[in-house]
Amino acid sequence: MAHPKRRHSKTRRDKRRSHDFLTGKQLAVDTATGEIHQYHRAHVHEGNLYYRGKVVVENYAKTV
């Protein structure tokens, strides 16, 4: 069984625990479609690809 020879510092312990308190993703509501999506991400609504309230690619669902 593993047995540490030296004690780990408080800094090392806290670095390990820094990822225990992550926050959730930021969500936004698109002005054109009313869809909820992540900030700075394009999203598909009714087959079209939207970004910042504008259609970027029409019939996106058919191309992918």
mmCIF file of N, CA, C and O in Angstrom:
data_model
loop_
_atom_site.group_PDB
_atom_site.id
_atom_site.type_symbol
_atom_site.label_atom_id
_atom_site.label_comp_id
_atom_site.label_asym_id
_atom_site.label_seq_id
_atom_site.Cartn_x
_atom_site.Cartn_y
_atom_site.Cartn_z
ATOM 1 N N MET A 1 0.835 -1.180 0.000
ATOM 2 C CA MET A 1 0.000 0.000 0.000
ATOM 3 C C MET A 1 0.882 1.246 0.000
ATOM 4 O O MET A 1 1.899 1.302 0.683
ATOM 5 N N ALA A 2 0.467 2.259 -0.786
ATOM 6 C CA ALA A 2 1.270 3.469 -0.920
ATOM 7 C C ALA A 2 1.276 4.261 0.385
ATOM 8 O O ALA A 2 0.260 4.364 1.068
ATOM 9 N N HIS A 3 2.445 4.780 0.708
ATOM 10 C CA HIS A 3 2.599 5.552 1.919
ATOM 11 C C HIS A 3 3.507 6.738 1.605
ATOM 12 O O HIS A 3 4.668 6.556 1.260
ATOM 13 N N PRO A 4 2.979 7.990 1.714
ATOM 14 C CA PRO A 4 3.795 9.140 1.337
ATOM 15 C C PRO A 4 4.966 9.343 2.298
ATOM 16 O O PRO A 4 4.825 9.196 3.515
ATOM 17 N N LYS A 5 6.121 9.671 1.708
ATOM 18 C CA LYS A 5 7.301 9.914 2.522
ATOM 19 C C LYS A 5 7.306 11.333 3.084
ATOM 20 O O LYS A 5 7.774 11.565 4.188
ATOM 21 N N ARG A 6 6.779 12.278 2.292
ATOM 22 C CA ARG A 6 6.707 13.673 2.711
ATOM 23 C C ARG A 6 5.265 14.174 2.623
ATOM 24 O O ARG A 6 4.488 13.700 1.808
ATOM 25 N N ARG A 7 4.975 15.152 3.432
ATOM 26 C CA ARG A 7 3.642 15.740 3.449
ATOM 27 C C ARG A 7 3.445 16.632 2.222
ATOM 28 O O ARG A 7 4.357 17.368 1.834
ATOM 29 N N HIS A 8 2.237 16.604 1.627
ATOM 30 C CA HIS A 8 1.921 17.489 0.512
ATOM 31 C C HIS A 8 1.560 18.868 1.056
ATOM 32 O O HIS A 8 0.890 18.985 2.089
ATOM 33 N N SER A 9 1.986 19.898 0.353
ATOM 34 C CA SER A 9 1.724 21.259 0.819
ATOM 35 C C SER A 9 0.256 21.637 0.631
ATOM 36 O O SER A 9 -0.486 20.994 -0.117
ATOM 37 N N LYS A 10 -0.148 22.706 1.301
ATOM 38 C CA LYS A 10 -1.522 23.198 1.174
ATOM 39 C C LYS A 10 -1.785 23.689 -0.251
ATOM 40 O O LYS A 10 -2.888 23.530 -0.771
ATOM 41 N N THR A 11 -0.791 24.269 -0.866
ATOM 42 C CA THR A 11 -0.943 24.756 -2.237
ATOM 43 C C THR A 11 -1.209 23.611 -3.192
ATOM 44 O O THR A 11 -2.079 23.702 -4.063
ATOM 45 N N ARG A 12 -0.466 22.540 -3.031
ATOM 46 C CA ARG A 12 -0.645 21.377 -3.904
ATOM 47 C C ARG A 12 -2.037 20.769 -3.715
ATOM 48 O O ARG A 12 -2.698 20.399 -4.680
ATOM 49 N N ARG A 13 -2.495 20.710 -2.489
ATOM 50 C CA ARG A 13 -3.834 20.192 -2.191
ATOM 51 C C ARG A 13 -4.902 21.080 -2.831
ATOM 52 O O ARG A 13 -5.844 20.601 -3.449
ATOM 53 N N ASP A 14 -4.745 22.393 -2.690
ATOM 54 C CA ASP A 14 -5.734 23.323 -3.217
ATOM 55 C C ASP A 14 -5.754 23.345 -4.739
ATOM 56 O O ASP A 14 -6.809 23.546 -5.341
ATOM 57 N N LYS A 15 -4.612 23.143 -5.374
ATOM 58 C CA LYS A 15 -4.581 23.054 -6.837
ATOM 59 C C LYS A 15 -5.390 21.862 -7.315
ATOM 60 O O LYS A 15 -6.089 21.941 -8.319
ATOM 61 N N ARG A 16 -5.309 20.782 -6.617
ATOM 62 C CA ARG A 16 -6.058 19.586 -6.982
ATOM 63 C C ARG A 16 -7.556 19.818 -6.841
ATOM 64 O O ARG A 16 -8.347 19.337 -7.630
ATOM 65 N N ARG A 17 -7.942 20.573 -5.830
ATOM 66 C CA ARG A 17 -9.358 20.806 -5.555
ATOM 67 C C ARG A 17 -9.957 21.962 -6.351
ATOM 68 O O ARG A 17 -11.152 22.230 -6.245
ATOM 69 N N SER A 18 -9.153 22.654 -7.132
ATOM 70 C CA SER A 18 -9.641 23.848 -7.830
ATOM 71 C C SER A 18 -10.732 23.521 -8.843
ATOM 72 O O SER A 18 -11.534 24.385 -9.181
ATOM 73 N N HIS A 19 -10.795 22.311 -9.347
ATOM 74 C CA HIS A 19 -11.783 21.945 -10.353
ATOM 75 C C HIS A 19 -13.080 21.427 -9.746
ATOM 76 O O HIS A 19 -13.996 21.083 -10.482
ATOM 77 N N ASP A 20 -13.172 21.376 -8.439
ATOM 78 C CA ASP A 20 -14.381 20.866 -7.796
ATOM 79 C C ASP A 20 -15.522 21.879 -7.829
ATOM 80 O O ASP A 20 -16.665 21.524 -7.596
ATOM 81 N N PHE A 21 -15.230 23.138 -8.112
ATOM 82 C CA PHE A 21 -16.239 24.182 -8.012
ATOM 83 C C PHE A 21 -16.443 24.890 -9.344
ATOM 84 O O PHE A 21 -16.536 26.099 -9.407
ATOM 85 N N LEU A 22 -16.533 24.123 -10.428
ATOM 86 C CA LEU A 22 -16.754 24.715 -11.737
ATOM 87 C C LEU A 22 -18.192 25.203 -11.859
ATOM 88 O O LEU A 22 -19.110 24.668 -11.245
ATOM 89 N N THR A 23 -18.382 26.228 -12.661
ATOM 90 C CA THR A 23 -19.715 26.793 -12.857
ATOM 91 C C THR A 23 -20.341 26.240 -14.134
ATOM 92 O O THR A 23 -19.647 25.699 -14.999
ATOM 93 N N GLY A 24 -21.634 26.419 -14.275
ATOM 94 C CA GLY A 24 -22.350 25.947 -15.452
ATOM 95 C C GLY A 24 -22.092 26.829 -16.658
ATOM 96 O O GLY A 24 -21.491 27.899 -16.566
ATOM 97 N N LYS A 25 -22.579 26.387 -17.810
ATOM 98 C CA LYS A 25 -22.397 27.121 -19.056
ATOM 99 C C LYS A 25 -23.308 28.345 -19.082
ATOM 100 O O LYS A 25 -24.411 28.325 -18.555
ATOM 101 N N GLN A 26 -22.827 29.412 -19.704
ATOM 102 C CA GLN A 26 -23.641 30.609 -19.890
ATOM 103 C C GLN A 26 -24.609 30.382 -21.040
ATOM 104 O O GLN A 26 -24.217 29.917 -22.103
ATOM 105 N N LEU A 27 -25.869 30.704 -20.851
ATOM 106 C CA LEU A 27 -26.876 30.505 -21.877
ATOM 107 C C LEU A 27 -27.439 31.850 -22.314
ATOM 108 O O LEU A 27 -27.511 32.799 -21.538
ATOM 109 N N ALA A 28 -27.835 31.904 -23.592
ATOM 110 C CA ALA A 28 -28.422 33.110 -24.160
ATOM 111 C C ALA A 28 -29.674 32.734 -24.921
ATOM 112 O O ALA A 28 -29.859 31.584 -25.313
ATOM 113 N N VAL A 29 -30.548 33.724 -25.144
ATOM 114 C CA VAL A 29 -31.752 33.525 -25.931
ATOM 115 C C VAL A 29 -31.564 34.272 -27.249
ATOM 116 O O VAL A 29 -31.260 35.468 -27.257
ATOM 117 N N ASP A 30 -31.711 33.561 -28.367
ATOM 118 C CA ASP A 30 -31.566 34.176 -29.680
ATOM 119 C C ASP A 30 -32.739 35.120 -29.930
ATOM 120 O O ASP A 30 -33.893 34.773 -29.701
ATOM 121 N N THR A 31 -32.442 36.305 -30.429
ATOM 122 C CA THR A 31 -33.483 37.305 -30.654
ATOM 123 C C THR A 31 -34.392 36.944 -31.818
ATOM 124 O O THR A 31 -35.577 37.261 -31.797
ATOM 125 N N ALA A 32 -33.862 36.281 -32.832
ATOM 126 C CA ALA A 32 -34.656 35.966 -34.017
ATOM 127 C C ALA A 32 -35.556 34.755 -33.804
ATOM 128 O O ALA A 32 -36.707 34.747 -34.234
ATOM 129 N N THR A 33 -35.032 33.713 -33.146
ATOM 130 C CA THR A 33 -35.779 32.461 -33.044
ATOM 131 C C THR A 33 -36.325 32.176 -31.661
ATOM 132 O O THR A 33 -37.244 31.385 -31.514
ATOM 133 N N GLY A 34 -35.753 32.790 -30.632
ATOM 134 C CA GLY A 34 -36.174 32.508 -29.269
ATOM 135 C C GLY A 34 -35.557 31.248 -28.697
ATOM 136 O O GLY A 34 -35.910 30.814 -27.607
ATOM 137 N N GLU A 35 -34.617 30.641 -29.418
ATOM 138 C CA GLU A 35 -33.946 29.424 -28.968
ATOM 139 C C GLU A 35 -32.935 29.753 -27.877
ATOM 140 O O GLU A 35 -32.295 30.804 -27.893
ATOM 141 N N ILE A 36 -32.772 28.833 -26.948
ATOM 142 C CA ILE A 36 -31.744 28.958 -25.916
ATOM 143 C C ILE A 36 -30.498 28.227 -26.412
ATOM 144 O O ILE A 36 -30.576 27.088 -26.870
ATOM 145 N N HIS A 37 -29.351 28.901 -26.342
ATOM 146 C CA HIS A 37 -28.093 28.320 -26.818
ATOM 147 C C HIS A 37 -26.944 28.864 -26.001
ATOM 148 O O HIS A 37 -27.117 29.794 -25.203
ATOM 149 N N GLN A 38 -25.752 28.301 -26.193
ATOM 150 C CA GLN A 38 -24.569 28.789 -25.497
ATOM 151 C C GLN A 38 -24.086 30.073 -26.162
ATOM 152 O O GLN A 38 -24.234 30.260 -27.372
ATOM 153 N N TYR A 39 -23.487 30.957 -25.363
ATOM 154 C CA TYR A 39 -22.912 32.174 -25.915
ATOM 155 C C TYR A 39 -21.814 31.843 -26.922
ATOM 156 O O TYR A 39 -21.054 30.886 -26.749
ATOM 157 N N HIS A 40 -21.717 32.644 -27.970
ATOM 158 C CA HIS A 40 -20.668 32.546 -28.988
ATOM 159 C C HIS A 40 -20.683 31.195 -29.699
ATOM 160 O O HIS A 40 -19.633 30.701 -30.112
ATOM 161 N N ARG A 41 -21.860 30.595 -29.837
ATOM 162 C CA ARG A 41 -21.985 29.325 -30.552
ATOM 163 C C ARG A 41 -23.136 29.440 -31.534
ATOM 164 O O ARG A 41 -24.190 29.990 -31.210
ATOM 165 N N ALA A 42 -22.949 28.899 -32.719
ATOM 166 C CA ALA A 42 -24.035 28.829 -33.689
ATOM 167 C C ALA A 42 -24.967 27.692 -33.284
ATOM 168 O O ALA A 42 -24.552 26.732 -32.640
ATOM 169 N N HIS A 43 -26.249 27.792 -33.652
ATOM 170 C CA HIS A 43 -27.207 26.751 -33.304
ATOM 171 C C HIS A 43 -28.174 26.535 -34.465
ATOM 172 O O HIS A 43 -28.392 27.419 -35.293
ATOM 173 N N VAL A 44 -28.723 25.337 -34.534
ATOM 174 C CA VAL A 44 -29.641 24.958 -35.606
ATOM 175 C C VAL A 44 -31.076 25.147 -35.115
ATOM 176 O O VAL A 44 -31.434 24.731 -34.020
ATOM 177 N N HIS A 45 -31.882 25.785 -35.956
ATOM 178 C CA HIS A 45 -33.312 25.967 -35.658
ATOM 179 C C HIS A 45 -34.075 25.795 -36.967
ATOM 180 O O HIS A 45 -33.834 26.516 -37.932
ATOM 181 N N GLU A 46 -34.966 24.812 -36.999
ATOM 182 C CA GLU A 46 -35.780 24.492 -38.168
ATOM 183 C C GLU A 46 -34.921 24.285 -39.416
ATOM 184 O O GLU A 46 -35.243 24.752 -40.501
ATOM 185 N N GLY A 47 -33.801 23.618 -39.260
ATOM 186 C CA GLY A 47 -32.944 23.259 -40.391
ATOM 187 C C GLY A 47 -31.950 24.320 -40.809
ATOM 188 O O GLY A 47 -31.102 24.072 -41.655
ATOM 189 N N ASN A 48 -32.028 25.533 -40.250
ATOM 190 C CA ASN A 48 -31.100 26.602 -40.604
ATOM 191 C C ASN A 48 -30.110 26.824 -39.468
ATOM 192 O O ASN A 48 -30.432 26.655 -38.303
ATOM 193 N N LEU A 49 -28.906 27.242 -39.833
ATOM 194 C CA LEU A 49 -27.860 27.521 -38.856
ATOM 195 C C LEU A 49 -27.865 29.016 -38.553
ATOM 196 O O LEU A 49 -27.710 29.837 -39.456
ATOM 197 N N TYR A 50 -28.061 29.376 -37.269
ATOM 198 C CA TYR A 50 -28.135 30.770 -36.846
ATOM 199 C C TYR A 50 -26.927 31.129 -35.995
ATOM 200 O O TYR A 50 -26.431 30.311 -35.229
ATOM 201 N N TYR A 51 -26.474 32.391 -36.145
ATOM 202 C CA TYR A 51 -25.444 32.936 -35.268
ATOM 203 C C TYR A 51 -25.733 34.416 -35.082
ATOM 204 O O TYR A 51 -25.878 35.158 -36.063
ATOM 205 N N ARG A 52 -25.850 34.859 -33.857
ATOM 206 C CA ARG A 52 -26.137 36.244 -33.492
ATOM 207 C C ARG A 52 -27.410 36.763 -34.159
ATOM 208 O O ARG A 52 -27.475 37.894 -34.625
ATOM 209 N N GLY A 53 -28.439 35.908 -34.234
ATOM 210 C CA GLY A 53 -29.737 36.321 -34.737
ATOM 211 C C GLY A 53 -29.867 36.334 -36.243
ATOM 212 O O GLY A 53 -30.883 36.759 -36.772
ATOM 213 N N LYS A 54 -28.832 35.883 -36.964
ATOM 214 C CA LYS A 54 -28.875 35.888 -38.420
ATOM 215 C C LYS A 54 -28.668 34.479 -38.947
ATOM 216 O O LYS A 54 -27.954 33.671 -38.347
ATOM 217 N N VAL A 55 -29.266 34.206 -40.107
ATOM 218 C CA VAL A 55 -29.087 32.912 -40.757
ATOM 219 C C VAL A 55 -27.704 32.882 -41.397
ATOM 220 O O VAL A 55 -27.373 33.738 -42.220
ATOM 221 N N VAL A 56 -26.893 31.908 -41.011
ATOM 222 C CA VAL A 56 -25.555 31.771 -41.564
ATOM 223 C C VAL A 56 -25.592 30.796 -42.739
ATOM 224 O O VAL A 56 -25.041 31.082 -43.808
ATOM 225 N N VAL A 57 -26.243 29.637 -42.547
ATOM 226 C CA VAL A 57 -26.363 28.626 -43.592
ATOM 227 C C VAL A 57 -27.816 28.167 -43.647
ATOM 228 O O VAL A 57 -28.364 27.717 -42.641
ATOM 229 N N GLU A 58 -28.429 28.298 -44.813
ATOM 230 C CA GLU A 58 -29.793 27.802 -44.983
ATOM 231 C C GLU A 58 -29.752 26.315 -45.292
ATOM 232 O O GLU A 58 -28.815 25.835 -45.936
ATOM 233 N N ASN A 59 -30.759 25.589 -44.844
ATOM 234 C CA ASN A 59 -30.856 24.131 -45.039
ATOM 235 C C ASN A 59 -29.617 23.421 -44.540
ATOM 236 O O ASN A 59 -29.085 22.516 -45.185
ATOM 237 N N TYR A 60 -29.130 23.833 -43.386
ATOM 238 C CA TYR A 60 -27.924 23.250 -42.789
ATOM 239 C C TYR A 60 -28.110 21.778 -42.458
ATOM 240 O O TYR A 60 -27.192 20.987 -42.606
ATOM 241 N N ALA A 61 -29.319 21.390 -42.045
ATOM 242 C CA ALA A 61 -29.577 20.023 -41.648
ATOM 243 C C ALA A 61 -29.405 19.051 -42.825
ATOM 244 O O ALA A 61 -29.034 17.899 -42.640
ATOM 245 N N LYS A 62 -29.654 19.518 -44.042
ATOM 246 C CA LYS A 62 -29.514 18.659 -45.223
ATOM 247 C C LYS A 62 -28.061 18.488 -45.636
ATOM 248 O O LYS A 62 -27.683 17.489 -46.213
ATOM 249 N N THR A 63 -27.192 19.473 -45.356
ATOM 250 C CA THR A 63 -25.798 19.405 -45.764
ATOM 251 C C THR A 63 -24.955 18.561 -44.845
ATOM 252 O O THR A 63 -23.926 18.053 -45.249
ATOM 253 N N VAL A 64 -25.379 18.406 -43.612
ATOM 254 C CA VAL A 64 -24.577 17.635 -42.641
ATOM 255 C C VAL A 64 -25.027 16.205 -42.578
ATOM 256 O O VAL A 64 -26.053 15.781 -42.737
#
